[in-house]
mmCIF file of C-alpha atoms in Angstrom:
data_model
loop_
_atom_site.group_PDB
_atom_site.id
_atom_site.type_symbol
_atom_site.label_atom_id
_atom_site.label_comp_id
_atom_site.label_asym_id
_atom_site.label_seq_id
_atom_site.Cartn_x
_atom_site.Cartn_y
_atom_site.Cartn_z
ATOM 1 C CA MET R 12 0.000 0.000 0.000
ATOM 2 C CA ARG R 13 1.508 3.317 -1.105
ATOM 3 C CA HIS R 14 -1.010 5.849 0.264
ATOM 4 C CA PHE R 15 -3.925 5.596 2.702
ATOM 5 C CA THR R 16 -6.818 8.031 2.443
ATOM 6 C CA SER R 17 -9.924 5.816 2.457
ATOM 7 C CA VAL R 18 -11.219 2.291 3.034
ATOM 8 C CA LYS R 19 -10.550 1.456 -0.634
ATOM 9 C CA ASP R 20 -6.783 1.722 -0.093
ATOM 10 C CA LEU R 21 -6.796 -1.019 2.519
ATOM 11 C CA GLY R 22 -7.754 -3.830 0.165
ATOM 12 C CA ASP R 23 -9.626 -6.846 1.514
ATOM 13 C CA LEU R 24 -11.378 -5.589 4.648
ATOM 14 C CA GLN R 25 -11.651 -8.971 6.338
ATOM 15 C CA ALA R 26 -7.942 -9.556 5.780
ATOM 16 C CA ALA R 27 -7.208 -6.125 7.275
ATOM 17 C CA LEU R 28 -9.300 -6.983 10.330
ATOM 18 C CA ARG R 29 -7.439 -10.254 10.804
ATOM 19 C CA GLU R 30 -4.199 -8.289 10.576
ATOM 20 C CA ALA R 31 -5.505 -5.803 13.153
ATOM 21 C CA PHE R 32 -6.296 -8.534 15.670
ATOM 22 C CA ALA R 33 -2.871 -10.124 15.085
ATOM 23 C CA VAL R 34 -1.188 -6.764 15.698
ATOM 24 C CA LYS R 35 -3.259 -6.239 18.836
ATOM 25 C CA ALA R 36 -2.166 -9.640 20.138
ATOM 26 C CA ASP R 37 1.535 -8.803 19.639
ATOM 27 C CA ARG R 38 2.224 -5.110 19.004
ATOM 28 C CA PHE R 39 5.983 -5.507 18.706
ATOM 29 C CA ALA R 40 6.145 -8.470 16.327
ATOM 30 C CA TYR R 41 6.962 -6.186 13.393
ATOM 31 C CA HIS R 42 9.363 -3.852 15.185
ATOM 32 C CA HIS R 43 12.018 -4.586 12.577
ATOM 33 C CA LEU R 44 9.956 -3.053 9.762
ATOM 34 C CA GLY R 45 10.511 0.515 10.929
ATOM 35 C CA GLN R 46 14.173 0.325 11.863
ATOM 36 C CA ASN R 47 16.046 3.326 10.403
ATOM 37 C CA LYS R 48 12.777 4.655 8.976
ATOM 38 C CA THR R 49 11.353 8.064 9.890
ATOM 39 C CA LEU R 50 7.726 9.168 10.082
ATOM 40 C CA ILE R 51 6.876 12.870 9.965
ATOM 41 C CA MET R 52 3.434 13.698 11.355
ATOM 42 C CA ILE R 53 2.137 17.063 10.147
ATOM 43 C CA PHE R 54 -0.696 18.748 12.004
ATOM 44 C CA PHE R 55 -2.575 21.676 10.528
ATOM 45 C CA ASN R 56 -5.148 21.161 13.319
ATOM 46 C CA SER R 57 -5.250 20.163 16.986
ATOM 47 C CA SER R 58 -5.086 16.532 18.001
ATOM 48 C CA LEU R 59 -4.969 14.282 21.042
ATOM 49 C CA ARG R 60 -5.881 10.673 20.100
ATOM 50 C CA THR R 61 -4.519 10.880 16.561
ATOM 51 C CA ARG R 62 -1.215 12.364 17.676
ATOM 52 C CA LEU R 63 -0.624 9.935 20.540
ATOM 53 C CA SER R 64 -1.973 6.773 18.927
ATOM 54 C CA THR R 65 -0.137 7.243 15.630
ATOM 55 C CA GLN R 66 3.126 8.084 17.334
ATOM 56 C CA LYS R 67 2.779 5.026 19.586
ATOM 57 C CA ALA R 68 1.967 2.831 16.581
ATOM 58 C CA ALA R 69 5.071 4.051 14.767
ATOM 59 C CA MET R 70 7.216 3.391 17.850
ATOM 60 C CA ASN R 71 5.783 -0.133 18.081
ATOM 61 C CA LEU R 72 7.123 -0.649 14.557
ATOM 62 C CA GLY R 73 10.573 0.713 15.425
ATOM 63 C CA MET R 74 10.218 4.015 13.574
ATOM 64 C CA ASN R 75 11.721 7.390 14.413
ATOM 65 C CA VAL R 76 8.987 10.020 14.699
ATOM 66 C CA ILE R 77 9.053 13.765 14.059
ATOM 67 C CA VAL R 78 5.960 15.848 14.864
ATOM 68 C CA LEU R 79 5.422 19.196 13.138
ATOM 69 C CA ASP R 80 2.653 21.614 14.116
ATOM 70 C CA ILE R 81 2.004 23.964 11.217
ATOM 71 C CA ASN R 82 1.432 27.592 12.283
ATOM 72 C CA GLN R 83 2.882 26.858 15.722
ATOM 73 C CA GLY R 84 6.255 25.149 15.345
ATOM 74 C CA ALA R 85 6.834 26.142 11.715
ATOM 75 C CA TRP R 86 6.334 29.013 9.306
ATOM 76 C CA LYS R 87 2.756 29.789 8.388
ATOM 77 C CA LEU R 88 2.109 28.185 5.014
ATOM 78 C CA GLU R 89 0.393 29.605 1.959
ATOM 79 C CA THR R 90 -1.629 26.962 0.118
ATOM 80 C CA GLU R 91 -2.935 28.869 -2.905
ATOM 81 C CA ARG R 92 -1.146 29.420 -6.214
ATOM 82 C CA GLY R 93 -0.903 32.922 -7.654
ATOM 83 C CA VAL R 94 -1.096 34.675 -4.292
ATOM 84 C CA ILE R 95 1.168 37.669 -3.663
ATOM 85 C CA MET R 96 2.703 36.591 -0.376
ATOM 86 C CA ASP R 97 2.782 39.962 1.368
ATOM 87 C CA GLY R 98 0.839 38.834 4.440
ATOM 88 C CA ASP R 99 1.665 36.713 7.480
ATOM 89 C CA LYS R 100 2.472 33.526 5.536
ATOM 90 C CA SER R 101 6.206 33.179 4.972
ATOM 91 C CA GLU R 102 6.464 29.892 3.069
ATOM 92 C CA HIS R 103 4.489 28.183 0.331
ATOM 93 C CA LEU R 104 3.262 24.634 0.664
ATOM 94 C CA LEU R 105 4.823 23.810 -2.716
ATOM 95 C CA GLU R 106 8.309 24.371 -1.306
ATOM 96 C CA ALA R 107 7.563 23.021 2.158
ATOM 97 C CA ILE R 108 6.195 19.671 0.954
ATOM 98 C CA PRO R 109 9.262 18.452 -0.997
ATOM 99 C CA VAL R 110 11.540 19.737 1.776
ATOM 100 C CA ILE R 111 9.596 17.681 4.325
ATOM 101 C CA GLY R 112 9.904 14.691 2.008
ATOM 102 C CA CYS R 113 13.704 14.994 2.145
ATOM 103 C CA TYR R 114 13.722 14.229 5.854
ATOM 104 C CA CYS R 115 11.502 11.172 6.136
ATOM 105 C CA ASP R 116 10.238 7.908 4.683
ATOM 106 C CA VAL R 117 6.516 8.279 5.433
ATOM 107 C CA ILE R 118 4.279 11.326 5.980
ATOM 108 C CA GLY R 119 1.048 11.579 7.966
ATOM 109 C CA VAL R 120 -1.121 14.659 7.377
ATOM 110 C CA ARG R 121 -3.994 16.092 9.433
ATOM 111 C CA SER R 122 -5.895 18.919 7.755
ATOM 112 C CA PHE R 123 -9.560 19.706 8.383
ATOM 113 C CA ALA R 124 -12.129 21.275 6.101
ATOM 114 C CA ARG R 125 -11.825 25.054 6.128
ATOM 115 C CA PHE R 126 -15.430 25.802 5.104
ATOM 116 C CA GLU R 127 -14.138 28.577 2.839
ATOM 117 C CA ASN R 128 -14.722 26.738 -0.415
ATOM 118 C CA LYS R 129 -16.700 23.502 -0.646
ATOM 119 C CA ALA R 130 -14.968 22.384 -3.848
ATOM 120 C CA ASP R 131 -11.518 22.887 -2.311
ATOM 121 C CA ASP R 132 -12.516 20.907 0.765
ATOM 122 C CA TYR R 133 -14.025 18.010 -1.168
ATOM 123 C CA GLU R 134 -11.097 17.896 -3.600
ATOM 124 C CA GLU R 135 -8.786 17.488 -0.586
ATOM 125 C CA LYS R 136 -6.396 20.172 -1.853
ATOM 126 C CA ILE R 137 -3.871 19.960 0.983
ATOM 127 C CA LEU R 138 -3.735 16.171 1.313
ATOM 128 C CA SER R 139 -3.565 15.696 -2.464
ATOM 129 C CA GLN R 140 -0.659 18.133 -2.734
ATOM 130 C CA PHE R 141 1.334 16.112 -0.203
ATOM 131 C CA ILE R 142 0.662 12.978 -2.237
ATOM 132 C CA GLN R 143 1.628 14.731 -5.471
ATOM 133 C CA TYR R 144 4.746 16.624 -4.396
ATOM 134 C CA SER R 145 6.357 14.884 -1.408
ATOM 135 C CA GLY R 146 7.701 11.812 -3.191
ATOM 136 C CA ARG R 147 6.791 9.787 -0.092
ATOM 137 C CA PRO R 148 3.952 7.524 1.000
ATOM 138 C CA VAL R 149 1.269 9.667 2.610
ATOM 139 C CA PHE R 150 -1.549 8.670 4.932
ATOM 140 C CA SER R 151 -4.454 10.709 6.230
ATOM 141 C CA MET R 152 -4.645 11.478 9.932
ATOM 142 C CA GLU R 153 -7.993 13.171 9.137
ATOM 143 C CA ALA R 154 -8.681 15.253 6.087
ATOM 144 C CA ALA R 155 -11.465 17.529 4.918
ATOM 145 C CA THR R 156 -13.802 14.708 3.889
ATOM 146 C CA ARG R 157 -12.658 11.547 5.695
ATOM 147 C CA HIS R 158 -11.054 10.259 8.900
ATOM 148 C CA PRO R 159 -10.063 6.729 7.850
ATOM 149 C CA LEU R 160 -7.859 5.858 10.838
ATOM 150 C CA GLN R 161 -10.813 6.605 13.113
ATOM 151 C CA SER R 162 -13.240 4.615 10.992
ATOM 152 C CA PHE R 163 -10.896 1.628 10.896
ATOM 153 C CA ALA R 164 -10.670 1.744 14.708
ATOM 154 C CA ASP R 165 -14.462 2.004 14.871
ATOM 155 C CA LEU R 166 -14.817 -1.106 12.726
ATOM 156 C CA ILE R 167 -12.296 -3.030 14.833
ATOM 157 C CA THR R 168 -14.279 -2.084 17.942
ATOM 158 C CA ILE R 169 -17.606 -3.175 16.487
ATOM 159 C CA GLU R 170 -16.095 -6.483 15.421
ATOM 160 C CA GLU R 171 -14.799 -7.036 18.953
ATOM 161 C CA TYR R 172 -18.116 -6.302 20.678
ATOM 162 C CA LYS R 173 -20.798 -7.435 18.243
ATOM 163 C CA LYS R 174 -23.108 -10.246 19.359
ATOM 164 C CA VAL R 175 -24.461 -11.130 15.899
ATOM 165 C CA ALA R 176 -22.785 -11.437 12.514
ATOM 166 C CA SER R 177 -24.616 -8.473 10.993
ATOM 167 C CA PRO R 178 -25.482 -5.983 13.739
ATOM 168 C CA LYS R 179 -27.661 -2.934 13.265
ATOM 169 C CA VAL R 180 -25.418 0.142 13.401
ATOM 170 C CA VAL R 181 -26.894 3.634 13.628
ATOM 171 C CA LEU R 182 -24.997 6.847 12.920
ATOM 172 C CA THR R 183 -26.887 9.658 14.627
ATOM 173 C CA TRP R 184 -26.376 13.389 14.309
ATOM 174 C CA ALA R 185 -26.339 15.244 17.621
ATOM 175 C CA PRO R 186 -26.228 18.965 18.427
ATOM 176 C CA HIS R 187 -23.047 21.012 18.803
ATOM 177 C CA PRO R 188 -22.510 24.751 19.274
ATOM 178 C CA LYS R 189 -19.836 25.085 16.575
ATOM 179 C CA PRO R 190 -19.655 23.979 12.920
ATOM 180 C CA LEU R 191 -17.780 20.695 12.585
ATOM 181 C CA PRO R 192 -16.573 18.964 9.394
ATOM 182 C CA GLN R 193 -18.455 16.053 7.859
ATOM 183 C CA ALA R 194 -15.244 13.987 7.794
ATOM 184 C CA VAL R 195 -15.954 11.528 10.620
ATOM 185 C CA ALA R 196 -19.552 10.979 9.531
ATOM 186 C CA ASN R 197 -18.573 10.602 5.864
ATOM 187 C CA SER R 198 -15.824 8.167 6.694
ATOM 188 C CA PHE R 199 -17.856 6.097 9.141
ATOM 189 C CA ALA R 200 -20.614 5.773 6.541
ATOM 190 C CA GLU R 201 -18.123 4.783 3.850
ATOM 191 C CA TRP R 202 -16.628 2.052 6.032
ATOM 192 C CA MET R 203 -19.976 0.728 7.256
ATOM 193 C CA ASN R 204 -21.149 0.425 3.664
ATOM 194 C CA GLU R 205 -18.243 -1.968 3.034
ATOM 195 C CA THR R 206 -19.552 -4.368 5.688
ATOM 196 C CA GLY R 207 -22.567 -6.628 5.820
ATOM 197 C CA TYR R 208 -24.085 -4.658 8.694
ATOM 198 C CA GLU R 209 -27.538 -3.119 8.679
ATOM 199 C CA PHE R 210 -26.623 0.562 8.547
ATOM 200 C CA VAL R 211 -28.869 3.539 9.269
ATOM 201 C CA ILE R 212 -28.091 7.273 9.294
ATOM 202 C CA THR R 213 -30.397 9.575 11.225
ATOM 203 C CA HIS R 214 -30.318 13.378 11.296
ATOM 204 C CA PRO R 215 -32.595 16.409 11.051
ATOM 205 C CA LYS R 216 -33.578 17.639 7.619
ATOM 206 C CA GLY R 217 -30.873 19.899 6.210
ATOM 207 C CA TYR R 218 -28.002 17.738 7.462
ATOM 208 C CA GLU R 219 -27.926 15.322 4.517
ATOM 209 C CA LEU R 220 -24.412 14.060 3.769
ATOM 210 C CA ASP R 221 -22.793 13.802 0.350
ATOM 211 C CA PRO R 222 -24.616 10.920 -1.404
ATOM 212 C CA ARG R 223 -21.237 9.400 -2.319
ATOM 213 C CA PHE R 224 -20.713 8.601 1.344
ATOM 214 C CA VAL R 225 -24.306 7.781 2.261
ATOM 215 C CA GLY R 226 -24.217 4.981 -0.295
ATOM 216 C CA LYS R 227 -26.641 2.169 0.478
ATOM 217 C CA ALA R 228 -27.383 3.344 4.035
ATOM 218 C CA ARG R 229 -31.002 3.900 5.027
ATOM 219 C CA VAL R 230 -31.622 7.527 5.978
ATOM 220 C CA GLU R 231 -34.171 8.045 8.745
ATOM 221 C CA TYR R 232 -35.270 11.508 9.932
ATOM 222 C CA ASP R 233 -37.007 10.125 13.030
ATOM 223 C CA GLN R 234 -34.201 9.474 15.533
ATOM 224 C CA ARG R 235 -36.278 7.308 17.836
ATOM 225 C CA LYS R 236 -37.420 5.108 14.981
ATOM 226 C CA ALA R 237 -33.807 4.737 13.830
ATOM 227 C CA PHE R 238 -32.728 3.638 17.318
ATOM 228 C CA GLU R 239 -35.244 0.802 17.525
ATOM 229 C CA GLY R 240 -33.446 -2.546 17.679
ATOM 230 C CA ALA R 241 -29.988 -1.030 17.169
ATOM 231 C CA ASP R 242 -26.905 -2.868 18.410
ATOM 232 C CA PHE R 243 -24.526 0.090 18.146
ATOM 233 C CA ILE R 244 -25.243 3.823 18.340
ATOM 234 C CA TYR R 245 -22.517 6.052 16.898
ATOM 235 C CA ALA R 246 -23.142 9.714 17.759
ATOM 236 C CA LYS R 247 -21.464 12.563 15.909
ATOM 237 C CA ASN R 248 -22.190 16.146 15.007
ATOM 238 C CA TRP R 249 -21.524 17.546 11.559
ATOM 239 C CA SER R 250 -22.305 20.871 9.934
ATOM 240 C CA ALA R 251 -24.505 21.223 6.875
ATOM 241 C CA TYR R 252 -23.128 19.818 3.618
ATOM 242 C CA THR R 253 -25.746 21.014 1.155
ATOM 243 C CA ASP R 254 -25.650 24.510 -0.355
ATOM 244 C CA PRO R 255 -26.265 27.303 0.528
ATOM 245 C CA ASN R 256 -25.600 26.241 4.140
ATOM 246 C CA TYR R 257 -22.310 24.393 3.646
ATOM 247 C CA GLY R 258 -20.245 24.476 6.834
ATOM 248 C CA LYS R 259 -22.973 26.142 8.885
ATOM 249 C CA VAL R 260 -24.845 25.221 12.055
ATOM 250 C CA ILE R 261 -28.537 25.249 11.141
ATOM 251 C CA ASN R 262 -29.918 23.320 14.108
ATOM 252 C CA THR R 263 -28.928 22.925 17.784
ATOM 253 C CA ASP R 264 -32.048 21.042 18.855
ATOM 254 C CA ARG R 265 -31.238 19.322 22.165
ATOM 255 C CA ALA R 266 -33.986 16.806 21.412
ATOM 256 C CA TRP R 267 -31.305 15.017 19.347
ATOM 257 C CA THR R 268 -28.956 14.526 22.330
ATOM 258 C CA VAL R 269 -28.380 10.819 22.981
ATOM 259 C CA ASP R 270 -29.862 9.981 26.380
ATOM 260 C CA ALA R 271 -30.893 6.928 28.378
ATOM 261 C CA GLU R 272 -34.503 7.133 27.206
ATOM 262 C CA LYS R 273 -33.422 6.804 23.565
ATOM 263 C CA MET R 274 -30.873 4.094 24.334
ATOM 264 C CA ALA R 275 -33.699 2.110 25.940
ATOM 265 C CA LEU R 276 -35.267 1.839 22.485
ATOM 266 C CA THR R 277 -32.269 -0.127 21.220
ATOM 267 C CA ASN R 278 -31.284 -3.766 21.505
ATOM 268 C CA ASN R 279 -29.206 -2.932 24.607
ATOM 269 C CA ALA R 280 -26.883 -1.093 22.233
ATOM 270 C CA TYR R 281 -23.326 0.000 22.772
ATOM 271 C CA PHE R 282 -22.620 3.730 22.579
ATOM 272 C CA MET R 283 -19.755 4.994 20.410
ATOM 273 C CA HIS R 284 -18.170 8.383 19.725
ATOM 274 C CA CYS R 285 -14.799 9.351 18.264
ATOM 275 C CA LEU R 286 -14.006 11.918 21.026
ATOM 276 C CA PRO R 287 -13.615 14.659 22.059
ATOM 277 C CA VAL R 288 -17.275 14.859 23.008
ATOM 278 C CA ARG R 289 -19.368 17.702 24.394
ATOM 279 C CA ARG R 290 -21.222 16.107 27.284
ATOM 280 C CA ASN R 291 -24.914 16.839 27.574
ATOM 281 C CA MET R 292 -24.910 18.237 24.045
ATOM 282 C CA ILE R 293 -23.925 15.115 22.086
ATOM 283 C CA VAL R 294 -24.589 12.590 24.857
ATOM 284 C CA THR R 295 -25.653 12.665 28.474
ATOM 285 C CA ASP R 296 -23.307 11.819 31.347
ATOM 286 C CA GLU R 297 -25.424 8.784 32.146
ATOM 287 C CA VAL R 298 -24.941 7.230 28.708
ATOM 288 C CA ILE R 299 -21.253 7.966 28.187
ATOM 289 C CA GLU R 300 -20.399 6.714 31.677
ATOM 290 C CA SER R 301 -22.481 3.549 31.367
ATOM 291 C CA ARG R 302 -21.069 0.039 30.997
ATOM 292 C CA LYS R 303 -22.304 0.061 27.399
ATOM 293 C CA SER R 304 -20.086 2.996 26.456
ATOM 294 C CA LEU R 305 -17.209 2.017 24.163
ATOM 295 C CA VAL R 306 -15.552 5.408 23.804
ATOM 296 C CA ILE R 307 -12.365 4.355 25.626
ATOM 297 C CA PRO R 308 -11.880 0.938 23.927
ATOM 298 C CA GLU R 309 -12.636 2.700 20.639
ATOM 299 C CA ALA R 310 -9.927 5.293 21.342
ATOM 300 C CA ALA R 311 -7.491 2.536 22.340
ATOM 301 C CA ASN R 312 -8.035 0.862 18.973
ATOM 302 C CA ARG R 313 -6.724 3.990 17.249
ATOM 303 C CA GLU R 314 -3.243 2.649 18.005
ATOM 304 C CA ILE R 315 -4.129 -0.609 16.255
ATOM 305 C CA SER R 316 -5.638 0.960 13.141
ATOM 306 C CA ALA R 317 -2.636 3.267 12.758
ATOM 307 C CA GLN R 318 -0.194 0.404 13.246
ATOM 308 C CA VAL R 319 -1.831 -1.755 10.575
ATOM 309 C CA VAL R 320 -1.746 1.124 8.096
ATOM 310 C CA LEU R 321 1.891 1.960 8.857
ATOM 311 C CA LYS R 322 2.839 -1.734 8.692
ATOM 312 C CA LYS R 323 1.298 -2.080 5.236
ATOM 313 C CA ILE R 324 3.053 1.079 4.024
ATOM 314 C CA LEU R 325 6.421 -0.049 5.408
ATOM 315 C CA GLU R 326 6.044 -3.452 3.772
ATOM 316 C CA SER R 327 5.641 -1.706 0.414
ATOM 317 C CA LEU R 328 8.809 0.406 0.678
#
């Protein structure tokens, strides 16, 4: 595997899951793969789980790791061509990218949607430039439209906890005070559509996702109806995708908060969220602190998903 930006890059999903469980059973079995290899992790946005889990995964594989925070530990970068650089940005991405490539073997990039231009976001301008100009394998640590390392960890978690071969999985929108990207929701939907699960997406009208990611999922506007008989509830906020409201908050209805009353409609479902989570906006304290909450095991599996991806990239070098 040369690059990793979506579920399609991983190949056979069942084989990848078997690899994930093997890695989880012995995290240091492939330590030799990363010897004398360097990973540079580039963050255009804040991170906790992604930063720590990916760095730990690389260390498990014997890699050296360099972490670069753009706009904090480096020059501010211009990303647009044709701009007269007379502002606060001192370096252009087109010079920075090949320079970064000189110092490493693999590059991880984290760059969120900016909500300035929908086409730019959904064309993944920053991530695609790293792939095009770095000369190195590149993997996404969350981009404008997808968060594949998170979705892989989500899938690993569901496989570990499911009680039936094809569980009912529900992705539910929940309120949030600020506009958030569609990346986690898009990616989760894309990965769930590659499984044999029964998959439902529920959200208020106006929060429809890009149909490319919705795929074969059933969309249900009645949250309580969607929850009925569910085995897993995955809560996440996202801002509006459809024009003219792209990137905007158009609803903060607390009736969509995941609470114990709604969870009682499920088949004793597990609760999932990628974290960080706004308590009592997205989910109540009672639900996230319950024995059916998987948010911590889910976060722990971020190390495993990152390690499988890095292992596959290293094996291709």
